[in-house]
Every structure is written in C-alpha cells, then in structure tokens.
C-alpha cells in the first residue's frame, strides 16, 4: 500500500511519517521532493517561486512512480498544486491533469494533517500562506475538487492518536 502524507508546512507530516515507519517496518519512507531536489543541487528561492513548486510537483510525480508497493511518501502531488494556488501563481492545471490523475491513482491512501494549535509554529513562518495552503489542501484532497483522490483520512490529535488513526484505517 502506498500512503502519502499531505498538508501545509508545520503540521506534523514528517513526525507522523517517522512514527508510522517505526510501526510499519516493512514500509519504505520516501522523503519530500524538496529535499531530493536540494540534494541534487537545486537552489530554491525564499520564499519558493512558482517554478520551484512546479519542479517539486514534477519530482513528486516521478517519486510516486518509483516508490515501492509498500511506501510512505512525504507529500503528494496535490500539495504542490495547493501551494501554487495559494500563492496566486499562474498555473494551468489542465497541462498537468493526466499526469496528476495517473500518479494519484497509484496512491492507496492520502493521510491529511491539518493546522492544529498543538503543532508549534516559529515566528518566521508565513502564517497566511500556511492557512491558505491548508484551505487548498482541504478543497483539493479532502473535498476532492478535481476528482483525483481515492481514499483519504484526515488525522488529528497527538502523534500517538494520529498513528492510531492511520493504523486503524489500514486494518
């Protein structure tokens, strides 16, 4: 089963993935595209540009295709569509639609982390962007505005509660 963990920045995605990996040792974890690109020498603008998000979207599509059958992926392609929409970038979804559809069909479960008070956010974080991306994730993933998402699970609470919610869904 391929599981993607989606959500805006600083919502506990990486922490959840680490905890799930401990409980699901037969699963491979797949880091988010940002880090893969960064390791290859890609330098990102601060804040990231539309081109940066599109590059991450492209890499996300590739990483899903390369992921083993038992994988936990940090982010799904719709995360990057959410960032592009939230930043007001000129982005033609039609140009990506078939590739998005094909990649999302390879994901068996999208676990969504939302903004919660329990997750600390530094003063340097762009809270408006964070909230806007969270709204886009809700529309694109949870409400499936594009008709691309299969099984989803919105998790909340402590890390232990979130892990339990995912494991319950896998049973």
Tab-separated table of N, CA and C in Angstrom:
chain	number	residue	atom	x	y	z
A	1	UNK	N	0.839	-1.178	0.000
A	1	UNK	CA	0.000	0.000	0.000
A	1	UNK	C	0.881	1.237	0.000
A	2	UNK	N	0.601	2.146	-0.915
A	2	UNK	CA	1.306	3.434	-0.931
A	2	UNK	C	0.471	4.447	-0.160
A	3	UNK	N	1.104	5.044	0.833
A	3	UNK	CA	0.454	6.038	1.678
A	3	UNK	C	1.183	7.353	1.471
A	4	UNK	N	0.438	8.418	1.165
A	4	UNK	CA	1.035	9.750	1.059
A	4	UNK	C	0.512	10.591	2.212
A	5	UNK	N	1.401	11.335	2.843
A	5	UNK	CA	1.005	12.232	3.926
A	5	UNK	C	1.055	13.649	3.364
A	6	UNK	N	-0.103	14.301	3.347
A	6	UNK	CA	-0.248	15.626	2.732
A	6	UNK	C	-0.608	16.659	3.788
A	7	UNK	N	-0.276	17.905	3.481
A	7	UNK	CA	-0.650	19.006	4.370
A	7	UNK	C	0.283	20.181	4.185
A	8	UNK	N	-0.132	21.306	4.696
A	8	UNK	CA	0.694	22.503	4.635
A	8	UNK	C	1.911	22.340	5.539
A	9	UNK	N	2.830	23.284	5.471
A	9	UNK	CA	4.048	23.190	6.273
A	9	UNK	C	3.731	23.331	7.765
A	10	UNK	N	4.556	22.638	8.548
A	10	UNK	CA	4.494	22.678	10.014
A	10	UNK	C	3.167	22.138	10.566
A	11	UNK	N	2.717	21.008	10.011
A	11	UNK	CA	1.520	20.362	10.556
A	11	UNK	C	1.823	18.966	11.095
A	12	UNK	N	3.096	18.597	11.156
A	12	UNK	CA	3.471	17.323	11.744
A	12	UNK	C	3.576	16.165	10.769
A	13	UNK	N	3.689	16.453	9.478
A	13	UNK	CA	3.792	15.376	8.478
A	13	UNK	C	5.024	14.504	8.720
A	14	UNK	N	6.171	15.112	8.830
A	14	UNK	CA	7.417	14.347	8.996
A	14	UNK	C	7.418	13.566	10.306
A	15	UNK	N	6.908	14.153	11.350
A	15	UNK	CA	6.822	13.464	12.640
A	15	UNK	C	5.908	12.254	12.531
A	16	UNK	N	4.788	12.412	11.841
A	16	UNK	CA	3.870	11.295	11.643
A	16	UNK	C	4.530	10.201	10.807
A	17	UNK	N	5.224	10.583	9.761
A	17	UNK	CA	5.895	9.596	8.903
A	17	UNK	C	6.933	8.809	9.691
A	18	UNK	N	7.723	9.488	10.507
A	18	UNK	CA	8.722	8.803	11.332
A	18	UNK	C	8.056	7.811	12.278
A	19	UNK	N	6.963	8.219	12.902
A	19	UNK	CA	6.257	7.338	13.839
A	19	UNK	C	5.628	6.152	13.110
A	20	UNK	N	5.073	6.396	11.933
A	20	UNK	CA	4.492	5.298	11.147
A	20	UNK	C	5.573	4.317	10.697
A	21	UNK	N	6.718	4.832	10.303
A	21	UNK	CA	7.815	3.971	9.850
A	21	UNK	C	8.258	3.021	10.963
A	22	UNK	N	8.220	3.491	12.189
A	22	UNK	CA	8.568	2.644	13.329
A	22	UNK	C	7.554	1.527	13.509
A	23	UNK	N	6.283	1.855	13.294
A	23	UNK	CA	5.204	0.874	13.476
A	23	UNK	C	4.988	-0.007	12.254
A	24	UNK	N	5.480	0.431	11.100
A	24	UNK	CA	5.317	-0.314	9.848
A	24	UNK	C	6.704	-0.563	9.243
A	25	UNK	N	7.517	-1.407	9.864
A	25	UNK	CA	8.909	-1.564	9.430
A	25	UNK	C	9.083	-2.127	8.020
A	26	UNK	N	8.062	-2.734	7.453
A	26	UNK	CA	8.197	-3.259	6.087
A	26	UNK	C	7.981	-2.173	5.030
A	27	UNK	N	7.618	-0.969	5.478
A	27	UNK	CA	7.388	0.144	4.558
A	27	UNK	C	8.655	0.969	4.385
A	28	UNK	N	8.844	1.470	3.176
A	28	UNK	CA	9.942	2.381	2.857
A	28	UNK	C	9.401	3.801	2.962
A	29	UNK	N	10.163	4.694	3.552
A	29	UNK	CA	9.746	6.094	3.586
A	29	UNK	C	10.394	6.821	2.415
A	30	UNK	N	9.630	7.718	1.803
A	30	UNK	CA	10.086	8.495	0.663
A	30	UNK	C	10.030	9.967	1.069
A	31	UNK	N	11.202	10.593	1.132
A	31	UNK	CA	11.300	11.986	1.561
A	31	UNK	C	10.591	12.911	0.580
A	32	UNK	N	10.282	14.104	1.024
A	32	UNK	CA	9.570	15.021	0.136
A	32	UNK	C	10.473	15.500	-1.000
A	33	UNK	N	9.861	15.855	-2.127
A	33	UNK	CA	10.630	16.262	-3.316
A	33	UNK	C	11.604	17.412	-3.080
A	34	UNK	N	11.273	18.331	-2.202
A	34	UNK	CA	12.144	19.470	-1.914
A	34	UNK	C	13.549	18.984	-1.557
A	35	UNK	N	13.620	18.007	-0.649
A	35	UNK	CA	14.924	17.530	-0.182
A	35	UNK	C	15.662	16.741	-1.260
A	36	UNK	N	14.929	15.975	-2.040
A	36	UNK	CA	15.557	15.237	-3.142
A	36	UNK	C	16.175	16.208	-4.148
A	37	UNK	N	15.448	17.245	-4.487
A	37	UNK	CA	15.960	18.246	-5.430
A	37	UNK	C	17.127	19.022	-4.839
A	38	UNK	N	17.020	19.348	-3.569
A	38	UNK	CA	18.084	20.083	-2.886
A	38	UNK	C	19.387	19.265	-2.875
A	39	UNK	N	19.257	17.952	-2.638
A	39	UNK	CA	20.438	17.076	-2.647
A	39	UNK	C	21.110	17.045	-4.012
A	40	UNK	N	20.322	17.272	-5.066
A	40	UNK	CA	20.860	17.278	-6.429
A	40	UNK	C	21.452	18.632	-6.814
A	41	UNK	N	21.389	19.597	-5.885
A	41	UNK	CA	21.978	20.899	-6.150
A	41	UNK	C	20.987	21.987	-6.517
A	42	UNK	N	19.711	21.676	-6.538
A	42	UNK	CA	18.702	22.691	-6.849
A	42	UNK	C	18.652	23.702	-5.712
A	43	UNK	N	18.710	24.964	-6.063
A	43	UNK	CA	18.580	26.032	-5.077
A	43	UNK	C	17.200	26.650	-5.231
A	44	UNK	N	16.522	26.796	-4.120
A	44	UNK	CA	15.169	27.337	-4.122
A	44	UNK	C	15.170	28.784	-3.658
A	45	UNK	N	14.259	29.550	-4.231
A	45	UNK	CA	14.081	30.933	-3.796
A	45	UNK	C	13.470	30.923	-2.395
A	46	UNK	N	13.587	32.028	-1.698
A	46	UNK	CA	12.972	32.170	-0.375
A	46	UNK	C	12.163	33.454	-0.350
A	47	UNK	N	10.857	33.366	-0.431
A	47	UNK	CA	10.022	32.168	-0.480
A	47	UNK	C	10.108	31.497	-1.851
A	48	UNK	N	9.720	30.213	-1.916
A	48	UNK	CA	9.786	29.496	-3.187
A	48	UNK	C	8.946	30.168	-4.279
A	49	UNK	N	9.436	30.071	-5.502
A	49	UNK	CA	8.746	30.642	-6.655
A	49	UNK	C	7.782	29.610	-7.240
A	50	UNK	N	6.960	30.042	-8.187
A	50	UNK	CA	6.063	29.124	-8.886
A	50	UNK	C	6.877	28.035	-9.576
A	51	UNK	N	8.000	28.400	-10.155
A	51	UNK	CA	8.875	27.414	-10.807
A	51	UNK	C	9.376	26.374	-9.800
A	52	UNK	N	9.698	26.842	-8.590
A	52	UNK	CA	10.144	25.916	-7.544
A	52	UNK	C	9.053	24.899	-7.215
A	53	UNK	N	7.824	25.379	-7.075
A	53	UNK	CA	6.710	24.470	-6.759
A	53	UNK	C	6.425	23.522	-7.921
A	54	UNK	N	6.513	24.023	-9.145
A	54	UNK	CA	6.291	23.146	-10.300
A	54	UNK	C	7.384	22.084	-10.394
A	55	UNK	N	8.606	22.445	-10.063
A	55	UNK	CA	9.706	21.485	-10.062
A	55	UNK	C	9.449	20.394	-9.021
A	56	UNK	N	8.946	20.793	-7.853
A	56	UNK	CA	8.627	19.819	-6.808
A	56	UNK	C	7.441	18.946	-7.220
A	57	UNK	N	6.478	19.536	-7.903
A	57	UNK	CA	5.338	18.777	-8.404
A	57	UNK	C	5.821	17.709	-9.384
A	58	UNK	N	6.669	18.091	-10.312
A	58	UNK	CA	7.208	17.138	-11.284
A	58	UNK	C	7.947	16.012	-10.575
A	59	UNK	N	8.786	16.362	-9.611
A	59	UNK	CA	9.543	15.337	-8.886
A	59	UNK	C	8.609	14.439	-8.073
A	60	UNK	N	7.562	15.011	-7.512
A	60	UNK	CA	6.584	14.216	-6.761
A	60	UNK	C	5.948	13.162	-7.660
A	61	UNK	N	5.590	13.542	-8.873
A	61	UNK	CA	5.009	12.596	-9.832
A	61	UNK	C	5.987	11.461	-10.123
A	62	UNK	N	7.258	11.799	-10.294
A	62	UNK	CA	8.289	10.798	-10.574
A	62	UNK	C	8.500	9.877	-9.376
A	63	UNK	N	8.512	10.452	-8.177
A	63	UNK	CA	8.783	9.669	-6.974
A	63	UNK	C	7.677	8.652	-6.703
A	64	UNK	N	6.455	8.997	-7.017
A	64	UNK	CA	5.356	8.047	-6.827
A	64	UNK	C	5.555	6.854	-7.748
A	65	UNK	N	5.901	7.122	-8.999
A	65	UNK	CA	6.135	6.044	-9.947
A	65	UNK	C	7.295	5.151	-9.551
A	66	UNK	N	8.286	5.708	-8.866
A	66	UNK	CA	9.469	4.953	-8.446
A	66	UNK	C	9.305	4.283	-7.086
A	67	UNK	N	8.272	4.646	-6.350
A	67	UNK	CA	8.095	4.132	-4.984
A	67	UNK	C	7.701	2.660	-4.994
A	68	UNK	N	8.210	1.906	-4.021
A	68	UNK	CA	7.804	0.503	-3.922
A	68	UNK	C	6.328	0.402	-3.509
A	69	UNK	N	5.797	-0.797	-3.590
A	69	UNK	CA	4.385	-1.027	-3.278
A	69	UNK	C	4.057	-0.681	-1.829
A	70	UNK	N	5.021	-0.858	-0.925
A	70	UNK	CA	4.826	-0.504	0.480
A	70	UNK	C	5.673	0.729	0.773
A	71	UNK	N	5.053	1.896	0.665
A	71	UNK	CA	5.792	3.149	0.848
A	71	UNK	C	4.945	4.173	1.588
A	72	UNK	N	5.633	5.000	2.341
A	72	UNK	CA	5.017	6.161	2.984
A	72	UNK	C	5.711	7.374	2.385
A	73	UNK	N	4.947	8.159	1.634
A	73	UNK	CA	5.504	9.309	0.921
A	73	UNK	C	5.230	10.607	1.671
A	74	UNK	N	6.252	11.418	1.782
A	74	UNK	CA	6.108	12.744	2.384
A	74	UNK	C	5.619	13.679	1.288
A	75	UNK	N	4.358	13.979	1.312
A	75	UNK	CA	3.631	14.833	0.376
A	75	UNK	C	3.109	14.035	-0.809
A	76	UNK	N	2.079	14.592	-1.424
A	76	UNK	CA	1.546	14.054	-2.678
A	76	UNK	C	1.527	15.204	-3.683
A	77	UNK	N	1.325	14.926	-4.956
A	77	UNK	CA	1.363	15.996	-5.956
A	77	UNK	C	0.396	17.153	-5.668
A	78	UNK	N	-0.737	16.834	-5.058
A	78	UNK	CA	-1.713	17.897	-4.819
A	78	UNK	C	-1.243	18.917	-3.781
A	79	UNK	N	-0.252	18.549	-2.965
A	79	UNK	CA	0.345	19.531	-2.049
A	79	UNK	C	0.894	20.716	-2.853
A	80	UNK	N	1.566	20.400	-3.948
A	80	UNK	CA	2.213	21.450	-4.734
A	80	UNK	C	1.209	22.252	-5.548
A	81	UNK	N	0.144	21.605	-5.980
A	81	UNK	CA	-0.956	22.341	-6.618
A	81	UNK	C	-1.546	23.309	-5.594
A	82	UNK	N	-1.682	22.864	-4.354
A	82	UNK	CA	-2.211	23.724	-3.286
A	82	UNK	C	-1.309	24.937	-3.070
A	83	UNK	N	0.008	24.723	-3.038
A	83	UNK	CA	0.929	25.851	-2.866
A	83	UNK	C	0.852	26.806	-4.051
A	84	UNK	N	0.788	26.262	-5.252
A	84	UNK	CA	0.687	27.124	-6.433
A	84	UNK	C	-0.583	27.963	-6.390
A	85	UNK	N	-1.689	27.358	-6.036
A	85	UNK	CA	-2.952	28.100	-5.952
A	85	UNK	C	-2.926	29.120	-4.816
A	86	UNK	N	-2.380	28.715	-3.686
A	86	UNK	CA	-2.366	29.606	-2.517
A	86	UNK	C	-1.483	30.833	-2.736
A	87	UNK	N	-0.443	30.680	-3.551
A	87	UNK	CA	0.452	31.813	-3.810
A	87	UNK	C	-0.043	32.675	-4.964
A	88	UNK	N	-1.117	32.242	-5.626
A	88	UNK	CA	-1.650	33.012	-6.747
A	88	UNK	C	-0.829	32.882	-8.011
A	89	UNK	N	0.006	31.858	-8.070
A	89	UNK	CA	0.855	31.647	-9.248
A	89	UNK	C	0.000	31.309	-10.463
A	90	UNK	N	0.489	31.719	-11.623
A	90	UNK	CA	-0.171	31.325	-12.870
A	90	UNK	C	0.146	29.849	-13.079
A	91	UNK	N	-0.872	29.022	-12.997
A	91	UNK	CA	-0.675	27.580	-13.079
A	91	UNK	C	-1.842	26.982	-13.842
A	92	UNK	N	-1.526	26.300	-14.931
A	92	UNK	CA	-2.547	25.671	-15.774
A	92	UNK	C	-2.725	24.212	-15.367
A	93	UNK	N	-3.735	23.932	-14.583
A	93	UNK	CA	-3.977	22.570	-14.106
A	93	UNK	C	-4.209	21.611	-15.269
A	94	UNK	N	-4.807	22.099	-16.346
A	94	UNK	CA	-5.078	21.233	-17.498
A	94	UNK	C	-3.798	20.639	-18.084
A	95	UNK	N	-2.694	21.392	-18.011
A	95	UNK	CA	-1.420	20.905	-18.529
A	95	UNK	C	-0.881	19.726	-17.718
A	96	UNK	N	-1.335	19.579	-16.492
A	96	UNK	CA	-0.824	18.572	-15.577
A	96	UNK	C	-1.845	17.476	-15.274
A	97	UNK	N	-3.087	17.685	-15.694
A	97	UNK	CA	-4.191	16.868	-15.200
A	97	UNK	C	-3.980	15.365	-15.396
A	98	UNK	N	-3.614	14.930	-16.593
A	98	UNK	CA	-3.451	13.492	-16.839
A	98	UNK	C	-2.353	12.893	-15.969
A	99	UNK	N	-1.251	13.603	-15.850
A	99	UNK	CA	-0.147	13.111	-15.018
A	99	UNK	C	-0.554	13.067	-13.552
A	100	UNK	N	-1.302	14.093	-13.110
A	100	UNK	CA	-1.796	14.096	-11.732
A	100	UNK	C	-2.737	12.914	-11.498
A	101	UNK	N	-3.653	12.708	-12.422
A	101	UNK	CA	-4.617	11.608	-12.290
A	101	UNK	C	-3.891	10.267	-12.208
A	102	UNK	N	-2.947	10.045	-13.109
A	102	UNK	CA	-2.224	8.781	-13.132
A	102	UNK	C	-1.446	8.559	-11.832
A	103	UNK	N	-0.770	9.588	-11.347
A	103	UNK	CA	0.010	9.455	-10.111
A	103	UNK	C	-0.896	9.246	-8.903
A	104	UNK	N	-1.979	10.005	-8.820
A	104	UNK	CA	-2.871	9.873	-7.663
A	104	UNK	C	-3.530	8.495	-7.630
A	105	UNK	N	-3.705	7.861	-8.775
A	105	UNK	CA	-4.271	6.511	-8.801
A	105	UNK	C	-3.306	5.485	-8.218
A	106	UNK	N	-2.027	5.818	-8.160
A	106	UNK	CA	-1.032	4.907	-7.590
A	106	UNK	C	-0.926	5.036	-6.072
A	107	UNK	N	-1.619	6.016	-5.496
A	107	UNK	CA	-1.616	6.212	-4.048
A	107	UNK	C	-2.880	5.566	-3.490
A	108	UNK	N	-2.692	4.675	-2.526
A	108	UNK	CA	-3.829	3.960	-1.952
A	108	UNK	C	-4.532	4.733	-0.845
A	109	UNK	N	-3.779	5.552	-0.120
A	109	UNK	CA	-4.361	6.325	0.981
A	109	UNK	C	-3.611	7.646	1.091
A	110	UNK	N	-4.371	8.745	1.146
A	110	UNK	CA	-3.778	10.054	1.407
A	110	UNK	C	-4.177	10.446	2.820
A	111	UNK	N	-3.180	10.577	3.672
A	111	UNK	CA	-3.386	10.988	5.059
A	111	UNK	C	-3.137	12.486	5.114
A	112	UNK	N	-4.106	13.228	5.626
A	112	UNK	CA	-4.016	14.688	5.642
A	112	UNK	C	-3.825	15.186	7.066
A	113	UNK	N	-2.777	15.995	7.241
A	113	UNK	CA	-2.555	16.686	8.510
A	113	UNK	C	-3.016	18.122	8.312
A	114	UNK	N	-3.762	18.621	9.259
A	114	UNK	CA	-4.283	19.988	9.173
A	114	UNK	C	-3.623	20.863	10.234
A	115	UNK	N	-3.865	22.149	10.149
A	115	UNK	CA	-3.341	23.074	11.148
A	115	UNK	C	-4.056	22.811	12.470
A	116	UNK	N	-3.254	22.575	13.497
A	116	UNK	CA	-3.767	22.400	14.858
A	116	UNK	C	-2.938	23.270	15.782
A	117	UNK	N	-3.531	23.704	16.853
A	117	UNK	CA	-2.832	24.549	17.821
A	117	UNK	C	-1.652	23.810	18.434
A	118	UNK	N	-1.748	22.478	18.551
A	118	UNK	CA	-0.720	21.689	19.227
A	118	UNK	C	0.628	21.703	18.506
A	119	UNK	N	0.658	22.008	17.222
A	119	UNK	CA	1.914	22.000	16.470
A	119	UNK	C	2.522	23.401	16.523
A	120	UNK	N	3.703	23.555	17.150
A	120	UNK	CA	4.297	24.888	17.275
A	120	UNK	C	4.777	25.441	15.937
A	121	UNK	N	4.584	26.742	15.763
A	121	UNK	CA	4.999	27.414	14.532
A	121	UNK	C	5.898	28.585	14.916
A	122	UNK	N	7.071	28.650	14.302
A	122	UNK	CA	8.011	29.722	14.589
A	122	UNK	C	7.513	31.060	14.071
A	123	UNK	N	8.036	32.118	14.636
A	123	UNK	CA	7.643	33.472	14.250
A	123	UNK	C	8.014	33.768	12.800
A	124	UNK	N	9.036	33.078	12.268
A	124	UNK	CA	9.490	33.315	10.896
A	124	UNK	C	8.588	32.656	9.862
A	125	UNK	N	7.677	31.801	10.274
A	125	UNK	CA	6.794	31.100	9.335
A	125	UNK	C	5.763	32.060	8.744
A	126	UNK	N	5.428	31.855	7.491
A	126	UNK	CA	4.411	32.640	6.811
A	126	UNK	C	3.049	32.037	7.151
A	127	UNK	N	2.421	32.581	8.172
A	127	UNK	CA	1.160	32.011	8.672
A	127	UNK	C	0.018	32.173	7.682
A	128	UNK	N	0.021	33.266	6.927
A	128	UNK	CA	-1.041	33.461	5.933
A	128	UNK	C	-0.937	32.425	4.818
A	129	UNK	N	0.271	32.191	4.346
A	129	UNK	CA	0.468	31.162	3.319
A	129	UNK	C	0.097	29.793	3.879
A	130	UNK	N	0.504	29.530	5.092
A	130	UNK	CA	0.213	28.247	5.737
A	130	UNK	C	-1.300	28.012	5.775
A	131	UNK	N	-2.053	29.021	6.186
A	131	UNK	CA	-3.516	28.899	6.259
A	131	UNK	C	-4.123	28.745	4.864
A	132	UNK	N	-3.604	29.489	3.897
A	132	UNK	CA	-4.140	29.410	2.534
A	132	UNK	C	-3.883	28.031	1.924
A	133	UNK	N	-2.705	27.467	2.166
A	133	UNK	CA	-2.399	26.131	1.656
A	133	UNK	C	-3.280	25.102	2.350
A	134	UNK	N	-3.498	25.267	3.643
A	134	UNK	CA	-4.370	24.358	4.391
A	134	UNK	C	-5.775	24.343	3.776
A	135	UNK	N	-6.277	25.508	3.415
A	135	UNK	CA	-7.599	25.600	2.767
A	135	UNK	C	-7.591	24.906	1.408
A	136	UNK	N	-6.515	25.081	0.653
A	136	UNK	CA	-6.408	24.434	-0.656
A	136	UNK	C	-6.309	22.915	-0.516
A	137	UNK	N	-5.575	22.446	0.487
A	137	UNK	CA	-5.482	21.004	0.742
A	137	UNK	C	-6.874	20.456	1.058
A	138	UNK	N	-7.627	21.191	1.844
A	138	UNK	CA	-8.997	20.758	2.157
A	138	UNK	C	-9.813	20.619	0.871
A	139	UNK	N	-9.744	21.621	0.006
A	139	UNK	CA	-10.532	21.593	-1.233
A	139	UNK	C	-10.039	20.515	-2.202
A	140	UNK	N	-8.725	20.431	-2.384
A	140	UNK	CA	-8.164	19.522	-3.394
A	140	UNK	C	-8.135	18.060	-2.956
A	141	UNK	N	-7.854	17.830	-1.690
A	141	UNK	CA	-7.685	16.457	-1.225
A	141	UNK	C	-8.930	15.962	-0.488
A	142	UNK	N	-9.311	16.677	0.545
A	142	UNK	CA	-10.436	16.186	1.346
A	142	UNK	C	-11.763	16.313	0.620
A	143	UNK	N	-11.992	17.437	-0.061
A	143	UNK	CA	-13.241	17.614	-0.815
A	143	UNK	C	-13.114	17.085	-2.241
A	144	UNK	N	-11.900	16.738	-2.656
A	144	UNK	CA	-11.601	16.171	-3.977
A	144	UNK	C	-12.193	17.014	-5.105
A	145	UNK	N	-11.882	18.300	-5.092
A	145	UNK	CA	-12.422	19.248	-6.062
A	145	UNK	C	-12.104	18.877	-7.510
A	146	UNK	N	-11.018	18.159	-7.743
A	146	UNK	CA	-10.633	17.793	-9.110
A	146	UNK	C	-11.020	16.359	-9.470
A	147	UNK	N	-11.548	15.622	-8.499
A	147	UNK	CA	-11.920	14.234	-8.756
A	147	UNK	C	-10.730	13.315	-8.945
A	148	UNK	N	-9.638	13.580	-8.226
A	148	UNK	CA	-8.403	12.824	-8.410
A	148	UNK	C	-8.032	11.921	-7.244
A	149	UNK	N	-8.691	12.092	-6.120
A	149	UNK	CA	-8.251	11.437	-4.898
A	149	UNK	C	-9.138	10.246	-4.572
A	150	UNK	N	-8.507	9.161	-4.187
A	150	UNK	CA	-9.250	7.983	-3.748
A	150	UNK	C	-9.527	8.058	-2.255
A	151	UNK	N	-8.951	7.141	-1.522
A	151	UNK	CA	-9.172	7.041	-0.085
A	151	UNK	C	-8.373	8.107	0.654
A	152	UNK	N	-9.038	8.830	1.545
A	152	UNK	CA	-8.368	9.855	2.344
A	152	UNK	C	-8.692	9.659	3.811
A	153	UNK	N	-7.812	10.178	4.643
A	153	UNK	CA	-8.001	10.149	6.090
A	153	UNK	C	-7.426	11.429	6.662
A	154	UNK	N	-8.254	12.215	7.291
A	154	UNK	CA	-7.775	13.403	7.999
A	154	UNK	C	-7.479	12.996	9.432
A	155	UNK	N	-6.245	13.226	9.871
A	155	UNK	CA	-5.852	12.856	11.226
A	155	UNK	C	-5.734	14.095	12.094
A	156	UNK	N	-5.879	13.877	13.393
A	156	UNK	CA	-5.749	14.987	14.329
A	156	UNK	C	-5.328	14.450	15.685
A	157	UNK	N	-4.967	15.368	16.569
A	157	UNK	CA	-4.585	14.989	17.922
A	157	UNK	C	-3.092	14.832	18.083
A	158	UNK	N	-2.726	14.115	19.134
A	158	UNK	CA	-1.314	13.865	19.416
A	158	UNK	C	-0.735	12.945	18.358
A	159	UNK	N	0.570	12.817	18.347
A	159	UNK	CA	1.208	11.926	17.377
A	159	UNK	C	0.733	10.494	17.586
A	160	UNK	N	0.580	10.085	18.832
A	160	UNK	CA	0.096	8.733	19.119
A	160	UNK	C	-1.321	8.539	18.581
A	161	UNK	N	-2.163	9.550	18.739
A	161	UNK	CA	-3.531	9.465	18.227
A	161	UNK	C	-3.541	9.418	16.700
A	162	UNK	N	-2.683	10.204	16.078
A	162	UNK	CA	-2.612	10.219	14.618
A	162	UNK	C	-2.153	8.856	14.080
A	163	UNK	N	-1.125	8.306	14.699
A	163	UNK	CA	-0.634	6.987	14.285
A	163	UNK	C	-1.743	5.954	14.436
A	164	UNK	N	-2.438	5.985	15.555
A	164	UNK	CA	-3.530	5.032	15.793
A	164	UNK	C	-4.622	5.179	14.730
A	165	UNK	N	-4.925	6.403	14.338
A	165	UNK	CA	-5.952	6.632	13.309
A	165	UNK	C	-5.523	6.012	11.979
A	166	UNK	N	-4.253	6.168	11.623
A	166	UNK	CA	-3.769	5.593	10.355
A	166	UNK	C	-3.772	4.067	10.450
A	167	UNK	N	-3.243	3.532	11.521
A	167	UNK	CA	-3.187	2.078	11.665
A	167	UNK	C	-4.581	1.463	11.679
A	168	UNK	N	-5.527	2.134	12.281
A	168	UNK	CA	-6.923	1.664	12.284
A	168	UNK	C	-7.449	1.573	10.856
A	169	UNK	N	-7.110	2.548	10.017
A	169	UNK	CA	-7.571	2.548	8.629
A	169	UNK	C	-6.926	1.418	7.837
A	170	UNK	N	-5.709	1.048	8.196
A	170	UNK	CA	-5.000	0.008	7.462
A	170	UNK	C	-5.495	-1.396	7.785
A	171	UNK	N	-6.202	-1.527	8.895
A	171	UNK	CA	-6.676	-2.864	9.314
A	171	UNK	C	-7.759	-3.375	8.385
